[in-house]
mmCIF file of N, CA and C in Angstrom:
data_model
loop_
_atom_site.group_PDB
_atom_site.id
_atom_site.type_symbol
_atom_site.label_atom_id
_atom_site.label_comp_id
_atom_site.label_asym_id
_atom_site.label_seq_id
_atom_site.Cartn_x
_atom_site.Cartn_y
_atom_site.Cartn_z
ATOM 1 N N UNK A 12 -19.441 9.772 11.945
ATOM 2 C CA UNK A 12 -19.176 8.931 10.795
ATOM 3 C C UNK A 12 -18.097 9.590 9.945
ATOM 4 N N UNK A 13 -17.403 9.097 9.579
ATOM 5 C CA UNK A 13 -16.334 9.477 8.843
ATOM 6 C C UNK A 13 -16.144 8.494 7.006
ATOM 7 N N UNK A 14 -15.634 9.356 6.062
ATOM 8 C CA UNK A 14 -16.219 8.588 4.954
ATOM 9 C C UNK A 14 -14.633 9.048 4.215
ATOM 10 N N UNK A 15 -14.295 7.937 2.870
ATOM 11 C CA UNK A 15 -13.284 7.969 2.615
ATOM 12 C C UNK A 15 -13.484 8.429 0.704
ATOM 13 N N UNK A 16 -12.544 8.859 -0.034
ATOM 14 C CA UNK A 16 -12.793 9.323 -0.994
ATOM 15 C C UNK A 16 -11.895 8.141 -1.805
ATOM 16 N N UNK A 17 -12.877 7.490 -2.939
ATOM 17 C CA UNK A 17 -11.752 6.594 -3.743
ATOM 18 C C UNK A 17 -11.919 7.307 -5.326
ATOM 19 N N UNK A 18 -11.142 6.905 -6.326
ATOM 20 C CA UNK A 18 -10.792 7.553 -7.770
ATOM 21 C C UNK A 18 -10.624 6.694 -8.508
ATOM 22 N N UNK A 19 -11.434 6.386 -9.863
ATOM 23 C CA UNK A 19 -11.463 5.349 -10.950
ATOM 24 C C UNK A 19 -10.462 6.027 -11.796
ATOM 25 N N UNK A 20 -9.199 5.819 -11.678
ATOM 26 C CA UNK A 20 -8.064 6.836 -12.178
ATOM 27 C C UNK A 20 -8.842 6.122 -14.113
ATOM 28 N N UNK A 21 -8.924 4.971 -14.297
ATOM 29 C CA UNK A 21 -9.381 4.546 -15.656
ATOM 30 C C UNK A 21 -9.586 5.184 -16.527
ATOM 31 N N UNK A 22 -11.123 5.878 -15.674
ATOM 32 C CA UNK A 22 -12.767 6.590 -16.275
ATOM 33 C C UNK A 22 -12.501 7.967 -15.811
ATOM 34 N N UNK A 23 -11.197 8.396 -15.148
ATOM 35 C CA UNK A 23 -11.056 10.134 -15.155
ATOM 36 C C UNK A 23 -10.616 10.587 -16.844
ATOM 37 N N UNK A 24 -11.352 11.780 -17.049
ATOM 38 C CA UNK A 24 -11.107 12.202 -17.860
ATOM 39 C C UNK A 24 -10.491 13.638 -18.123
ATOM 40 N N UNK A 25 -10.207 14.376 -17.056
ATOM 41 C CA UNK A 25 -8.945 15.415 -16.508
ATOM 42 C C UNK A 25 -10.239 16.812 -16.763
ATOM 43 N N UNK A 26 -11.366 16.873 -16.578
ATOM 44 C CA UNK A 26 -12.626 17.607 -16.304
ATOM 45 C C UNK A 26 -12.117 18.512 -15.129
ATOM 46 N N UNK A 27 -11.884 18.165 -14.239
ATOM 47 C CA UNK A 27 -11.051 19.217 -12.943
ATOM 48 C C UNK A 27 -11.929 19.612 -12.521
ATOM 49 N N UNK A 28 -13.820 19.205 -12.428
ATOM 50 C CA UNK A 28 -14.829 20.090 -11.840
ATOM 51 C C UNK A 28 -14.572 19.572 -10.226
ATOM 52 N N UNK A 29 -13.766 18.355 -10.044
ATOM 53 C CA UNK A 29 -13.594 18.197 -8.705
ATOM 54 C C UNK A 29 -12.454 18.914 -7.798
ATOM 55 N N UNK A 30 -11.931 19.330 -8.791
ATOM 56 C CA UNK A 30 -10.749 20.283 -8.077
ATOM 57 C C UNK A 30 -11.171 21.693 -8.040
ATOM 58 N N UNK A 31 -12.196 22.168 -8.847
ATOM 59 C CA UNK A 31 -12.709 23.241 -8.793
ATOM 60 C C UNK A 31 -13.684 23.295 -7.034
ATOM 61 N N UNK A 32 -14.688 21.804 -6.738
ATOM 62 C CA UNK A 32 -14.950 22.359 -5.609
ATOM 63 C C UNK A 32 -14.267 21.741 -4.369
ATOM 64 N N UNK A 33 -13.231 21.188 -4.683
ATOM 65 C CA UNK A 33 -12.722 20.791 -3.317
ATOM 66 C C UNK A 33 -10.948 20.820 -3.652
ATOM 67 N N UNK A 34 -10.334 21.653 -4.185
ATOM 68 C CA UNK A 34 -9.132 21.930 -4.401
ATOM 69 C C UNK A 34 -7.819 21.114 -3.417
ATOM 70 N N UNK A 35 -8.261 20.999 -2.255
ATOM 71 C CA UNK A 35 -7.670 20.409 -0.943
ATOM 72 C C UNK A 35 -7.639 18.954 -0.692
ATOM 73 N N UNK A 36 -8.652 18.132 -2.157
ATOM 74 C CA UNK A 36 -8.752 16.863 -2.091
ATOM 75 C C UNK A 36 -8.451 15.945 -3.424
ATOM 76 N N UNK A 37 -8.760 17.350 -4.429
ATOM 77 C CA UNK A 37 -8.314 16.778 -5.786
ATOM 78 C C UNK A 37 -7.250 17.691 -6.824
ATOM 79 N N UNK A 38 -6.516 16.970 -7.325
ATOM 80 C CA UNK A 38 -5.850 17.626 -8.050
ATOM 81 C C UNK A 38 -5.797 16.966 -9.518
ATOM 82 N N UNK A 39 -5.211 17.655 -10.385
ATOM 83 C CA UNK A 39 -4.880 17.063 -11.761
ATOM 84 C C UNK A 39 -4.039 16.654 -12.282
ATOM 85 N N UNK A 40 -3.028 15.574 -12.411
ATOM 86 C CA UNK A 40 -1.386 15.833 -12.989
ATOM 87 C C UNK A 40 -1.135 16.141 -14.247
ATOM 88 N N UNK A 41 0.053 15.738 -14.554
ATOM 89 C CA UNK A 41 0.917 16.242 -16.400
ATOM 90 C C UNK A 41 -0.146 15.241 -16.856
ATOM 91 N N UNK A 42 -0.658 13.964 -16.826
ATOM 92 C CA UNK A 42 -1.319 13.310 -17.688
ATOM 93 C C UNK A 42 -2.763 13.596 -17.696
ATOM 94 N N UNK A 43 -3.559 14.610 -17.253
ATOM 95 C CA UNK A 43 -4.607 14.962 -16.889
ATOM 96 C C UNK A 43 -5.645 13.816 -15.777
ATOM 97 N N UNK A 44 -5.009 13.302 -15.247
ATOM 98 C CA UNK A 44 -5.895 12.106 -14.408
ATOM 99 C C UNK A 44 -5.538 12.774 -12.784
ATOM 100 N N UNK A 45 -7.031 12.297 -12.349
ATOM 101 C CA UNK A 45 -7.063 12.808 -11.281
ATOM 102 C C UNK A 45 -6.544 12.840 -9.865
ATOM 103 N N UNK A 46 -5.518 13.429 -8.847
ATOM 104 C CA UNK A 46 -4.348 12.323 -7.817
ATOM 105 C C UNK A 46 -5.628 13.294 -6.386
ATOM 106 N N UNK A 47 -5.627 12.310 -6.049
ATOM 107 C CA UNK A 47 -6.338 12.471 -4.679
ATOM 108 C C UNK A 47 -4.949 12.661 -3.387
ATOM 109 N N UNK A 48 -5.505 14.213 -3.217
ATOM 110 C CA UNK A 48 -4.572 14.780 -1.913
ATOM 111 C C UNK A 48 -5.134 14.026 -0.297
ATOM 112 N N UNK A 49 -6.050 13.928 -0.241
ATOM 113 C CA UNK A 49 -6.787 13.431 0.757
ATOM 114 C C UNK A 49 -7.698 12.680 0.635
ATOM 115 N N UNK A 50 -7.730 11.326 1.205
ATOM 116 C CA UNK A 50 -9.041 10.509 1.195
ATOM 117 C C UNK A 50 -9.993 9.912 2.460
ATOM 118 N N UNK A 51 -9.313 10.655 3.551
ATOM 119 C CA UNK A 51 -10.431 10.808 4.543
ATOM 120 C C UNK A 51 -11.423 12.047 4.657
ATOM 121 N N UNK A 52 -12.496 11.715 4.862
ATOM 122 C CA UNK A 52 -12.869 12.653 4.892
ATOM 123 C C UNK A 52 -13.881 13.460 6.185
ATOM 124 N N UNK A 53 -13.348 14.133 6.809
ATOM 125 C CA UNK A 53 -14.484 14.411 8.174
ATOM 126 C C UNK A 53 -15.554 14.501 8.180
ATOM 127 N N UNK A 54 -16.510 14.139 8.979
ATOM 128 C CA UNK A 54 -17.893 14.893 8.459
ATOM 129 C C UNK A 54 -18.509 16.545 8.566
ATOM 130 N N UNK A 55 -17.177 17.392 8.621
ATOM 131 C CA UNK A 55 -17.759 18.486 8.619
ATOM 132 C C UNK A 55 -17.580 19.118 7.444
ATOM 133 N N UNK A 56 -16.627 18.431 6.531
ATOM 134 C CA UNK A 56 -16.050 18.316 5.354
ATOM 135 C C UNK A 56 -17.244 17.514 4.113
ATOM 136 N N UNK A 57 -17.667 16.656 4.627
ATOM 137 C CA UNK A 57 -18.529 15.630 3.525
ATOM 138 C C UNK A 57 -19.276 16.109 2.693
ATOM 139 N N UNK A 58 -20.293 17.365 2.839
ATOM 140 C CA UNK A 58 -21.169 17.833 1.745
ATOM 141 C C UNK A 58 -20.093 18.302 0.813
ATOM 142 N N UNK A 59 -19.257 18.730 1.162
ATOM 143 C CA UNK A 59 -18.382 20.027 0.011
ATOM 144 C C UNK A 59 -17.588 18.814 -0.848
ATOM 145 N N UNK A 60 -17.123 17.785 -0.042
ATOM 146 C CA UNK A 60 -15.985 16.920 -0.428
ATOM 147 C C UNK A 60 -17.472 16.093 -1.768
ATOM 148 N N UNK A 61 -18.336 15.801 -1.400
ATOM 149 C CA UNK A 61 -19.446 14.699 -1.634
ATOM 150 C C UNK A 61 -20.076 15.253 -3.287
ATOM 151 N N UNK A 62 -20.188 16.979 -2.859
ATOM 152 C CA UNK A 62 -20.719 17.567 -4.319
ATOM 153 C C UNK A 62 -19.803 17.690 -5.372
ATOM 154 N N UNK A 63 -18.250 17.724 -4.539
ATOM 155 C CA UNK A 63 -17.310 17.901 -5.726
ATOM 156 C C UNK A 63 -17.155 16.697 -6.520
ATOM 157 N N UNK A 64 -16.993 15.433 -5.788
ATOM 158 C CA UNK A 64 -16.881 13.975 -6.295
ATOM 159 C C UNK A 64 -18.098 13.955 -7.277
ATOM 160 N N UNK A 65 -19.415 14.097 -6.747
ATOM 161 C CA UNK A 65 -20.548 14.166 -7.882
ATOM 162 C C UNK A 65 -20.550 15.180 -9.196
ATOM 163 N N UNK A 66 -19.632 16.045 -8.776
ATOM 164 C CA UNK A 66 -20.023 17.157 -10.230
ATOM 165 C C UNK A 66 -18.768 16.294 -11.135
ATOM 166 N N UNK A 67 -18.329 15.322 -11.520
ATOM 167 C CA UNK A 67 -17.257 14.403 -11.944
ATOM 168 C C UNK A 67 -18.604 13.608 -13.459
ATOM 169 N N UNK A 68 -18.432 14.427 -14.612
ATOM 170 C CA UNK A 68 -19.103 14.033 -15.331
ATOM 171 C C UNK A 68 -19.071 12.592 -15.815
ATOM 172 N N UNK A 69 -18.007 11.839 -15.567
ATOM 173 C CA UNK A 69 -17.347 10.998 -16.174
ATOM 174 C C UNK A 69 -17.828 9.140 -14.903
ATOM 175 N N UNK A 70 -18.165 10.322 -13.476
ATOM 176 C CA UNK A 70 -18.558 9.333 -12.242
ATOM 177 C C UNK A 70 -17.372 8.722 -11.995
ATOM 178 N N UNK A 71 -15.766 9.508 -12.404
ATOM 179 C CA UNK A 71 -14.969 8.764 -11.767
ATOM 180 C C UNK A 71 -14.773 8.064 -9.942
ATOM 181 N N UNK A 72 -15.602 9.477 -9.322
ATOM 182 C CA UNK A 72 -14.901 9.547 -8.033
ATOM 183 C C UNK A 72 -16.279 8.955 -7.125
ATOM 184 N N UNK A 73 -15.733 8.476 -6.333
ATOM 185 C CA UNK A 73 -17.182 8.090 -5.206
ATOM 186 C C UNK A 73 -16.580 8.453 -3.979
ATOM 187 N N UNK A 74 -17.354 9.103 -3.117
ATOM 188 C CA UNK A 74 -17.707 9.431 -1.459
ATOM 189 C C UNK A 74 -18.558 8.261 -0.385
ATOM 190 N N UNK A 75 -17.305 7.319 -0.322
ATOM 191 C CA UNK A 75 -18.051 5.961 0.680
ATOM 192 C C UNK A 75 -18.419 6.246 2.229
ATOM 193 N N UNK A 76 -19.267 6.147 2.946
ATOM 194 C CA UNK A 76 -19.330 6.746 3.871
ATOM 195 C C UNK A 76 -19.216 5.159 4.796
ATOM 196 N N UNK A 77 -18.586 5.392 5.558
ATOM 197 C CA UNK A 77 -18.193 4.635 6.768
ATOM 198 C C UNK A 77 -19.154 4.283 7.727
#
């Protein structure tokens, strides 16, 4: 199963706890909103990719699984 990462650029609020655990999938720009480097996601990847999207105080980011 393979699962894809989407971003409520709206409801980001530039928190960066998702770039803290998955650095390789999220980043922050000049406006503090969040730019997604990658939005597939493998499943050997999914817990790490899945906790970082959840530690997102704001619930911008969701982990859809396929």
């Amino acid at each position: 199963m393979t699962a894809i990462v989407k971003a409520d650029l709206g409801a980001c609020q530039g928190y960066a706890n998702c770039v803290v655990g998955a650095s390789d999938y999220f980043d922050i720009d000049d406006d503090g909103v969040v730019v997604l480097l990658q939005t597939d996601v493998p499943d050997a990847e999914l817990t790490r990719v899945d906790e970082a999207a959840r530690s997102c105080p704001v619930s911008a980011l969701k982990v859809i699984r396929g």
